[in-house]
XYZ file of C-alpha atoms in Angstrom:
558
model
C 242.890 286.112 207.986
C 243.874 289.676 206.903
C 241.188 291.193 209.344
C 242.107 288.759 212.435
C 246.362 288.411 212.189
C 246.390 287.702 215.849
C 243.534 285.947 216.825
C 242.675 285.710 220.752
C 244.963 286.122 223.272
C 244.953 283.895 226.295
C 243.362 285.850 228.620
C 241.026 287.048 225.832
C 239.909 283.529 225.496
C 239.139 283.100 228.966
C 237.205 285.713 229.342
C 235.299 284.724 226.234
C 234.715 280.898 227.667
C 233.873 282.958 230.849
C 231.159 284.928 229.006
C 229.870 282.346 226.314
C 230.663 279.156 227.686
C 232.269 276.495 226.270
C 231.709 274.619 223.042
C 229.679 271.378 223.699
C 226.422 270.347 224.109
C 224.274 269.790 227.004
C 223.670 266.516 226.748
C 219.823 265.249 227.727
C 219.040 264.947 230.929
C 218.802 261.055 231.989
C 216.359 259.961 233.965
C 217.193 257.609 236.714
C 216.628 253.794 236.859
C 214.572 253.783 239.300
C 212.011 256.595 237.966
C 212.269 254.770 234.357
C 211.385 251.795 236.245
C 208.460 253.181 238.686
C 206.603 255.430 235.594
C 205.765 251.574 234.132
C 203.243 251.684 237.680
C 201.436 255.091 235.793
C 199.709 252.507 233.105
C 196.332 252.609 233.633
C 195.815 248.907 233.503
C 198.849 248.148 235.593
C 196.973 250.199 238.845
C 194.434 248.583 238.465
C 195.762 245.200 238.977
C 198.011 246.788 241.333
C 194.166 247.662 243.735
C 193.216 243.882 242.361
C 196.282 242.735 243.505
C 195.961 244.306 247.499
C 192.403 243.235 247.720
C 193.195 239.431 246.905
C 196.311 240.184 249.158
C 193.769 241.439 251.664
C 191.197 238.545 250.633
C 194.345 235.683 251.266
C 195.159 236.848 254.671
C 191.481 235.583 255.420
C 191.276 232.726 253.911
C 194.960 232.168 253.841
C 195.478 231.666 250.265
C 197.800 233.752 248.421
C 197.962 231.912 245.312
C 195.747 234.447 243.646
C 197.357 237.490 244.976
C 200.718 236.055 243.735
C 199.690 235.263 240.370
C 198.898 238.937 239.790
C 202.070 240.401 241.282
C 204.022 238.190 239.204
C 201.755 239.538 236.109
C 202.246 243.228 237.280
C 205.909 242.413 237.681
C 206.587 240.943 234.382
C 204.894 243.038 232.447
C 207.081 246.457 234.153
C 210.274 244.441 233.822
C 210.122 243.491 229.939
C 208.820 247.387 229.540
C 211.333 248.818 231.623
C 214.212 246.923 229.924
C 213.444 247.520 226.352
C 212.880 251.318 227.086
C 216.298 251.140 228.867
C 217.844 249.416 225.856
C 216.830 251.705 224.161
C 217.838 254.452 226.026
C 221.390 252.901 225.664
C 221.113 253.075 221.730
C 220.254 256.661 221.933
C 223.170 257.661 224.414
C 225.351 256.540 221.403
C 223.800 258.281 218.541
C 223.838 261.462 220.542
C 227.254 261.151 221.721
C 229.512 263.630 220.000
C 233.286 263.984 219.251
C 233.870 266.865 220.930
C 237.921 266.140 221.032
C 238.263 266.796 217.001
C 241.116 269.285 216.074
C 240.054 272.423 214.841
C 242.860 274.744 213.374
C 242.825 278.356 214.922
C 244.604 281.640 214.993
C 245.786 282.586 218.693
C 248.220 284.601 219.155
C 249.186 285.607 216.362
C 250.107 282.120 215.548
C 247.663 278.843 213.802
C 247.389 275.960 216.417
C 245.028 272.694 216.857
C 243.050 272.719 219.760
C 239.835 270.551 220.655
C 237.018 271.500 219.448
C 235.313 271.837 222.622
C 238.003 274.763 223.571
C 236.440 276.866 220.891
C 235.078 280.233 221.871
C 233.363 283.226 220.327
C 235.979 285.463 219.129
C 238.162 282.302 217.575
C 239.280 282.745 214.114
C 238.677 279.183 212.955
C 240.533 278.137 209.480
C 238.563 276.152 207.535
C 239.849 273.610 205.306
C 237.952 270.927 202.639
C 236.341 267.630 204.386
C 236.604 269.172 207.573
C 233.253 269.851 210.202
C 232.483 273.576 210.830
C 232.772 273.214 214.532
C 230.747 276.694 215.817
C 228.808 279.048 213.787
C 230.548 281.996 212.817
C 230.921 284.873 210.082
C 233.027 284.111 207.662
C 236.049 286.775 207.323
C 237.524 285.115 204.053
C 235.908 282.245 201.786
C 238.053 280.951 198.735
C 235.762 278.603 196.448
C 234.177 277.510 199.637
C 231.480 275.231 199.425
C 229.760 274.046 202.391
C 227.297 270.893 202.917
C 223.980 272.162 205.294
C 222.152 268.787 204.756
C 222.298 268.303 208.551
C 220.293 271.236 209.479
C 218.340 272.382 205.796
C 218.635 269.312 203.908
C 221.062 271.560 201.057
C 224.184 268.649 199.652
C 225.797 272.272 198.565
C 225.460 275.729 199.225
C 227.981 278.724 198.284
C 229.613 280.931 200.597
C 231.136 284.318 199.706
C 232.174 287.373 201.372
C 231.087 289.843 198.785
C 227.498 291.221 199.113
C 226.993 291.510 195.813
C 227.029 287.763 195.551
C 224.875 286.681 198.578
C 222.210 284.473 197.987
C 218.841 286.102 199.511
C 217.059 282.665 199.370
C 219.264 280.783 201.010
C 218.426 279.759 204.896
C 221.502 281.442 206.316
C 223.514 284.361 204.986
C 226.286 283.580 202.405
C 229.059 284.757 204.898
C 228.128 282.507 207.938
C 228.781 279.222 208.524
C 227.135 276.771 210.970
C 228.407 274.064 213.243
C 227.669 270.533 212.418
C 227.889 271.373 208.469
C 231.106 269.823 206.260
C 233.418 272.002 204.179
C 233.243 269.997 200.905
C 235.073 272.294 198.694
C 237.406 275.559 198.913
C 238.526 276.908 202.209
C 238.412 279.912 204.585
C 238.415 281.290 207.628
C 235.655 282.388 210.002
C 234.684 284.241 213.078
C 232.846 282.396 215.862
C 229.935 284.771 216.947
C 228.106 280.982 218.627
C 229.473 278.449 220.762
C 227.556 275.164 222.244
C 224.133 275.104 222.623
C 223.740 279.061 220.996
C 224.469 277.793 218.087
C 221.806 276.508 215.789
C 222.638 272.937 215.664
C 222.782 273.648 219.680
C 219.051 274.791 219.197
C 217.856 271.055 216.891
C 219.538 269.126 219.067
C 217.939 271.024 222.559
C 214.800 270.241 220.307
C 214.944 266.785 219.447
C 215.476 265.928 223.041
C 212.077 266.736 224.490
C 209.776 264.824 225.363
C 206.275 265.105 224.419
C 203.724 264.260 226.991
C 200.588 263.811 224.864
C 199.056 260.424 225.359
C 199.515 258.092 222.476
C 195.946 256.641 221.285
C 196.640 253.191 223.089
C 196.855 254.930 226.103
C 194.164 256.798 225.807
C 192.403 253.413 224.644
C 193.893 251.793 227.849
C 192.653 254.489 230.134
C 189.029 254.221 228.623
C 189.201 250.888 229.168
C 190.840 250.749 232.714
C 187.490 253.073 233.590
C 185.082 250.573 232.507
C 186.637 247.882 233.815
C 186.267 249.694 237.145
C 183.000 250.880 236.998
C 181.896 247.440 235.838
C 183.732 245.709 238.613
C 182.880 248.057 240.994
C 178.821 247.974 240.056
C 178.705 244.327 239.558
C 180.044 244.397 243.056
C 177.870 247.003 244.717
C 174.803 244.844 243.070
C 176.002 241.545 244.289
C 176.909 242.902 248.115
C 173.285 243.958 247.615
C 171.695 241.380 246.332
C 173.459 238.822 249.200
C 172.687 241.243 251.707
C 168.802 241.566 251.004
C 168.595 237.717 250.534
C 169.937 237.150 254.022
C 167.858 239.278 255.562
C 164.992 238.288 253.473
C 165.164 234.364 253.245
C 167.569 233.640 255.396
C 167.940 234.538 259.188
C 170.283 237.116 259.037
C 168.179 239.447 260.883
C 167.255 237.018 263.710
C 171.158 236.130 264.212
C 173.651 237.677 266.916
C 175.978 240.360 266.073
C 179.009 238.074 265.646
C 176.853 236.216 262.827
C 175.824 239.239 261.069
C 179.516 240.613 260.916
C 180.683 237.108 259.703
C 178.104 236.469 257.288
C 178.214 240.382 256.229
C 181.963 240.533 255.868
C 181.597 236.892 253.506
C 179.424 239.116 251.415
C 181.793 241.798 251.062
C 184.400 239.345 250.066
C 182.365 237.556 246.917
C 181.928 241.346 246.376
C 185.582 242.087 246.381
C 186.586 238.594 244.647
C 184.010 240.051 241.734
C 186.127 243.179 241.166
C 189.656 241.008 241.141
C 188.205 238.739 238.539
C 187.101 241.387 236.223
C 190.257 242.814 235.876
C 192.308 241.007 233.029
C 195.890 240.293 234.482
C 197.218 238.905 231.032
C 196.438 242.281 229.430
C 199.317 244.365 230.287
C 202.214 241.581 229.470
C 199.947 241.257 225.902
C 199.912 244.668 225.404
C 203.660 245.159 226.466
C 205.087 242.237 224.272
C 203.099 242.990 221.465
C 204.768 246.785 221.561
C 208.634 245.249 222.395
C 208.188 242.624 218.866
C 207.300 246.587 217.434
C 210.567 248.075 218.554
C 212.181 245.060 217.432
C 210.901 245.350 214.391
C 211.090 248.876 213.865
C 214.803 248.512 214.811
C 215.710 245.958 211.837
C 214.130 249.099 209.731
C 216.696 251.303 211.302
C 213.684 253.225 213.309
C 215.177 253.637 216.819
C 211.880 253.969 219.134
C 212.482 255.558 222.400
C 209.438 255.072 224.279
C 207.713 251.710 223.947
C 204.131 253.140 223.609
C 205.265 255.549 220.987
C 205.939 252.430 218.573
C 202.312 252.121 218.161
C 201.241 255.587 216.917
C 202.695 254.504 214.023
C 199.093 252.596 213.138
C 197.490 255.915 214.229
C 199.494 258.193 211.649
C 197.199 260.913 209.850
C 200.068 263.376 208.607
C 203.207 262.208 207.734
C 205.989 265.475 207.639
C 209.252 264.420 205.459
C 212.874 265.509 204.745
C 213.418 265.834 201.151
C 217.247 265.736 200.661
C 218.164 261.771 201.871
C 214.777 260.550 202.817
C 212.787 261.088 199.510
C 215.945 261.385 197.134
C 219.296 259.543 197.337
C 221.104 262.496 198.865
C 223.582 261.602 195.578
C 223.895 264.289 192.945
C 223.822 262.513 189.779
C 223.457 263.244 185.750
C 219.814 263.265 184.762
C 220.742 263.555 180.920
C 223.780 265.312 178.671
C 222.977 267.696 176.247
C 225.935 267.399 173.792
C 226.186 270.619 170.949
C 228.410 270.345 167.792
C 230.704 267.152 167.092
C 233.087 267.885 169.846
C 235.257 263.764 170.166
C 234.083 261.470 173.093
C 237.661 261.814 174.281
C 237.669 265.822 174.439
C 234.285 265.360 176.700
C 235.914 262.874 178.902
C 239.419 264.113 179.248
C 237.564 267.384 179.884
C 235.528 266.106 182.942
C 238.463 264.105 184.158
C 241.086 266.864 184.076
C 238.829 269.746 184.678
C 237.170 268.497 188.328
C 238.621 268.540 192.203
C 236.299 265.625 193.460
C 237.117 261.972 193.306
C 235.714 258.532 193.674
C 236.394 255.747 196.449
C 237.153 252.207 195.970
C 233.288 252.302 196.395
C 232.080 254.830 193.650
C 231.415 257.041 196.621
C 232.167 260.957 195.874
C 234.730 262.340 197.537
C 234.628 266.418 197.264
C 231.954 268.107 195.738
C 229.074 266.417 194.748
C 228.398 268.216 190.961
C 231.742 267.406 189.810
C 231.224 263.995 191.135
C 228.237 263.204 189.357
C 230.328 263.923 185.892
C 232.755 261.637 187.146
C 229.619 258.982 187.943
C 228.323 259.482 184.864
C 231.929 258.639 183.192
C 232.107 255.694 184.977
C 228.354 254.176 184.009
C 229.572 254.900 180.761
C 232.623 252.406 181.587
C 234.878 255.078 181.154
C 237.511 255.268 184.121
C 238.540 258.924 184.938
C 241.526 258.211 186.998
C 244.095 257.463 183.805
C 242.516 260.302 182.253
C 243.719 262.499 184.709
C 246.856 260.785 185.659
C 247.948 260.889 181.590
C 247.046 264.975 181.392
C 249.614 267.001 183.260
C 247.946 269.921 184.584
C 249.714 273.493 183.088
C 247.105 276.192 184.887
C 244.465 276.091 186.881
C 241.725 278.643 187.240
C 239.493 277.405 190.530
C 236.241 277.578 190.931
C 234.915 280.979 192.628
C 231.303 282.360 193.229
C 232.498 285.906 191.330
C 233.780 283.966 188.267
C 231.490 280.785 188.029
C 233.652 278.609 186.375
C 236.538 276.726 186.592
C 239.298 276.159 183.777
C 241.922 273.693 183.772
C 245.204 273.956 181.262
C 246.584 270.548 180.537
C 249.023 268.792 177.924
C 247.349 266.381 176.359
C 248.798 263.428 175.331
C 246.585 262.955 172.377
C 245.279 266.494 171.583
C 248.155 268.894 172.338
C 247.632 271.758 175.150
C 244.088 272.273 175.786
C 242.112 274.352 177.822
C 239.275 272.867 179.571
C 236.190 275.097 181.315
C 233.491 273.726 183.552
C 230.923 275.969 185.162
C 228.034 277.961 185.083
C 225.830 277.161 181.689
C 225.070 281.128 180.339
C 228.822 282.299 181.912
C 230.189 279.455 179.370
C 228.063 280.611 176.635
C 229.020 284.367 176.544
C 232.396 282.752 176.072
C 231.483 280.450 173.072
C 230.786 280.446 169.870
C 230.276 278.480 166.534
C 227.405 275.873 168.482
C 224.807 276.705 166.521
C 221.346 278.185 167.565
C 221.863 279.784 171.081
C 218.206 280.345 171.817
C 217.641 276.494 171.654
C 220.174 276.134 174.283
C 218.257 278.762 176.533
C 215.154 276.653 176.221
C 216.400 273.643 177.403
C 218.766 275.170 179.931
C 215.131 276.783 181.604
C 213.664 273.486 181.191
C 215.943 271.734 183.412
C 215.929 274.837 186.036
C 212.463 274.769 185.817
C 212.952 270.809 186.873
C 214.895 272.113 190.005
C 218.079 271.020 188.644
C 221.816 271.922 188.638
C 223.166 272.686 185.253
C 226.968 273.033 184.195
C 227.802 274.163 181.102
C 231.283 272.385 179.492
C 233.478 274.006 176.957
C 237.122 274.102 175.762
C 239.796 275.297 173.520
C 243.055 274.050 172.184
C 245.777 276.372 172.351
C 249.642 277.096 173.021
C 249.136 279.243 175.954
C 251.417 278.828 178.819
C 248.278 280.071 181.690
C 244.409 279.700 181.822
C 244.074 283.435 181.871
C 246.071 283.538 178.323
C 244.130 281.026 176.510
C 240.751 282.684 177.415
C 241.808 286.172 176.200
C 242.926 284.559 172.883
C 239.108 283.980 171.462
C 235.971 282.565 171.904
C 235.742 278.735 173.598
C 234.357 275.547 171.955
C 231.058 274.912 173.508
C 230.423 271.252 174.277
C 226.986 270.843 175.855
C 225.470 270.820 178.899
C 225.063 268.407 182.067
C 222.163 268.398 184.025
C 222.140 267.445 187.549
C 219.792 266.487 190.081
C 219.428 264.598 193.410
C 217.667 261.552 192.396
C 214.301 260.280 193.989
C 214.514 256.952 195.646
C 213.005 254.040 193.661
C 211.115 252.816 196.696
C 209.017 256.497 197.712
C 206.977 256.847 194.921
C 205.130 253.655 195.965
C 205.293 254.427 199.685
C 203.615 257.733 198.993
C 201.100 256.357 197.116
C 200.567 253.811 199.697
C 200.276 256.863 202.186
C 197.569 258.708 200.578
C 195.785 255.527 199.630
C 195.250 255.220 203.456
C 194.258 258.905 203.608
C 197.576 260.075 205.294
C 198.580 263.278 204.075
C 201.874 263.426 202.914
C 204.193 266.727 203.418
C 207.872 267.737 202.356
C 209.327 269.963 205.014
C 212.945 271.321 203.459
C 215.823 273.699 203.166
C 214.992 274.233 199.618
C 213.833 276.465 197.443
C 209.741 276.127 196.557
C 210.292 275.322 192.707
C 212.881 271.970 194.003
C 210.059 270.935 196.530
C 207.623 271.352 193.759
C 209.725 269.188 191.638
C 210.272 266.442 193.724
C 206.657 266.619 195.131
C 205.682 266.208 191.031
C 208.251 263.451 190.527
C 206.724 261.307 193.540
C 203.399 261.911 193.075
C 202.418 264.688 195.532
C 202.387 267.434 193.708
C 199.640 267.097 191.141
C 198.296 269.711 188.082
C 195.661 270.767 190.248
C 198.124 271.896 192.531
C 198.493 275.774 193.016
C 200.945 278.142 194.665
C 197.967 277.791 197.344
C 199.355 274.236 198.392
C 203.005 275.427 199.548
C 204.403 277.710 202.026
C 207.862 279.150 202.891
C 209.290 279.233 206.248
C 208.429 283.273 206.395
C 204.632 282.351 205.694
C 204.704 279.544 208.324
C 206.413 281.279 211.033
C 203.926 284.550 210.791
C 200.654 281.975 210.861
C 198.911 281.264 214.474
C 199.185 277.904 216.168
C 195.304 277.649 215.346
């Protein structure tokens, strides 16, 4: 907070709010009840029962018989009712996953003084301080970032990314700079403070979520089917009419004595025509159709719902049958969105109770009742992996009293933890990155074999830590490094597992010639990987068959 002491003043915030607006979200705009309701009347089918329906009213008003007309109103009726409620249901169920808390504290500096307010009083200016499992609630430039590690799965699919201050650590891949951070994304590690440059819908989560609410008006292929269909039956009705008016008008004129009659006769007999005419047209039209075709898409939504697969619009639950590309998340949709150890490399004869003292003592995350991860999602798949081992981590930790502690930092890439032991004396524990731990090892035998199969599991698109330690009588971290070289225990690889189910379902997909395609945050070789893993990404495959979000963005629509 060195470069913002003060923060806003009062008056500077209102002019800011003024300026910028405030920090919420536009929410979608609803349509009314009664135009929900009345766009059920622009289905092709349903208009034309709706001209079958006023030319048997027309027809009962001569004859005085309604029954017909009745029948069909009550069809048209029914079937715009059970549409317009499900749609409206639904509607309902989407109000609620688009609400947001826009009442959550968020800690700021105003005034020279740090104070809670809502996060909907946020404004560009605000120095926000950010602090571990809370919600980043604006974008902004970070001004100071301590260990931070943020969690962008919400807008690039990333469980972890590293933010820094210092240039010389930026990551040029990543989607957004090292020093910003975005609203909607979860501090999961470290802390820090930020400058909000976006408030509301500026920001980029404002921008997916402005997205994600419109509509698309292209015609899904049953309508399409239903407006082919609606033609014919027209242009049959209408012909088989013309050619039966005809047909009864030439035979009364020809064999009968049509011709010889009065005028009141010929208007009688002429207008009894026109009605077997218009009768022809009413029965042609199927009035069952539309209450078929709308109950057969509201079981759909049903159905789709008990999937989880919320369905806005009622026709829309059919395209699903006319799928030809399907475009997929990676992080949570094809993997578990759970970092956990694919395999231990373990160097030397270092105990079983060194390694798991080491990952106990050494880590900031825990687990739930649940054997959910709580903190950062590496150190809690060493923890995981303790526990499907059977080994509990919580004693371990409990039993060694932390001396030092060196955190975690994007400049130093590890993190070393000084404890007293109660079975092996003071020891120094280090966790971090795998050739930073090296260069500070020795005596682990041959070090090119360790740079083989540490580029073999980057290759794979997976997180590596390297583990070492040291026993020693040092009273700090910083001591026991300086007195020699570390211990080095092995390495943990880590990846975001695929789900058990998706390799099937793809192969189900392009068995039915539906293209498959992974749209993500990540980098190109972690796509790659998880494309291989699933099934999509084959040998044949070239650098041809993927593109990064600069390619995209500079091709055509065409």
């Amino acid at each position: 907070m060195s470069n913002h002491p003060k923060g806003l003043t009062g008056a500077e915030v209102e002019q800011s709010r003024q300026r910028y607006g405030a920090n919420v979200l536009t929410p979608p705009k609803r349509k009314s009840l009664w135009r929900l309701f009345f766009e059920k009347f622009n289905d092709p089918v349903i208009r034309i029962l709706l001209v079958a329906a006023l030319l048997s009213l027309g027809i009962g008003f001569i004859h005085n018989e309604f029954a017909e007309a009745i029948g069909i109103f009550c069809a048209i009726f029914l079937a715009t009712g059970v549409a317009f409620w499900f749609e409206y249901d639904a509607m309902k169920k989407f109000d609620v996953l688009n609400s947001t808390n826009d009442d959550t504290p968020v800690k700021v500096v105003r005034d020279g003084h740090v104070t809670e307010i809502p996060k909907r009083d946020v404004v560009v200016g605000d120095t926000v301080i950010l602090q571990s499992g809370e919600e980043v609630p604006a974008d902004g430039r970070l001004t100071e970032a301590v260990s931070l590690k943020i969690n962008e799965s919400t807008l690039t699919g990333e469980p972890q990314i590293d933010k820094t201050t210092d240039p010389a650590h930026f990551d040029p891949e990543a989607t957004y700079p090292s020093d910003h951070a975005m609203r909607g994304t979860t501090v999961i590690e470290g802390h820090g403070t930020m400058t909000v440059t976006a408030v509301g819908d500026a920001t980029e989560f404002g921008h997916v979520a402005e997205q994600a609410t419109v509509e698309s008006e292209e015609q899904t292929p049953l309508n399409l089917q239903l407006q082919k269909l609606s033609k014919l039956i027209g242009r049959v009705g209408i012909s088989l009419a013309i050619v039966t008016f005809v047909a009864l008008l030439v035979k009364g004129m020809i064999i009968g004595d049509l011709l010889r009659s009065d005028w009141l006769t010929i208007a009688t007999e002429v207008l009894q025509y026109f009605m077997v005419a218009v009768t022809l047209i009413v029965v042609a039209v199927p009035e069952g159709l539309p209450m078929s075709v709308t109950l057969s898409l509201a079981v759909n939504m049903r159905r789709m719902l008990r999937t989880n697969n919320l369905v806005r619009k009622m026709h829309a639950s059919e395209t699903m049958g006319a799928i030809t590309v399907i475009c997929t998340d990676k992080t949570g949709t094809l993997t578990r969105n759970q970092m956990r150890v694919f395999e231990t490399k373990l160097y030397g004869d270092t105990p079983d109770a060194i390694v798991d003292e080491g990952i106990a003592a050494n880590s900031t995350a825990f687990l739930d009742a649940d054997a959910r991860v709580i903190g950062n999602p590496t150190e809690g798949a060493l923890l995981l992996w303790l526990r499907d081992r059977g080994v509990d981590y919580a004693p371990l930790r409990d039993a060694a009293r932390v001396v030092d502690q060196l955190t975690f930092t994007t400049e130093r890439k590890f993190m070393a933890t000084l404890v007293e032991s109660p079975t092996e004396g003071r020891v120094l524990y280090v966790k971090g990155a795998p050739e930073i731990v090296l260069d500070r090892c020795s005596g682990f035998g041959d070090k090119e074999e360790v740079v083989r199969q540490l580029t073999a599991y980057q290759n794979m698109a997976m997180r590596t830590l390297g583990l070492a330690y040291r026993k020693t009588e040092a009273d700090t971290c910083e001591q026991a490094l300086s007195e020699g070289p570390l211990t080095f225990i092995g390495i943990a690889a880590i990846s975001d597992p695929v789900r058990d189910d998706v390799p099937a379902a793809v192969g189900e997909c392009l068995d039915a010639g539906i293209a498959v395609k992974i749209v993500t945050g990540d980098t190109p070789a972690t796509a790659k990987e998880i494309g291989r893993q699933i099934g999509l990404w084959t040998a044949e495959d070239t650098d041809y068959n993927h593109l990064t979000g600069t390619e995209f963005a500079a091709m055509s629509d065409e």
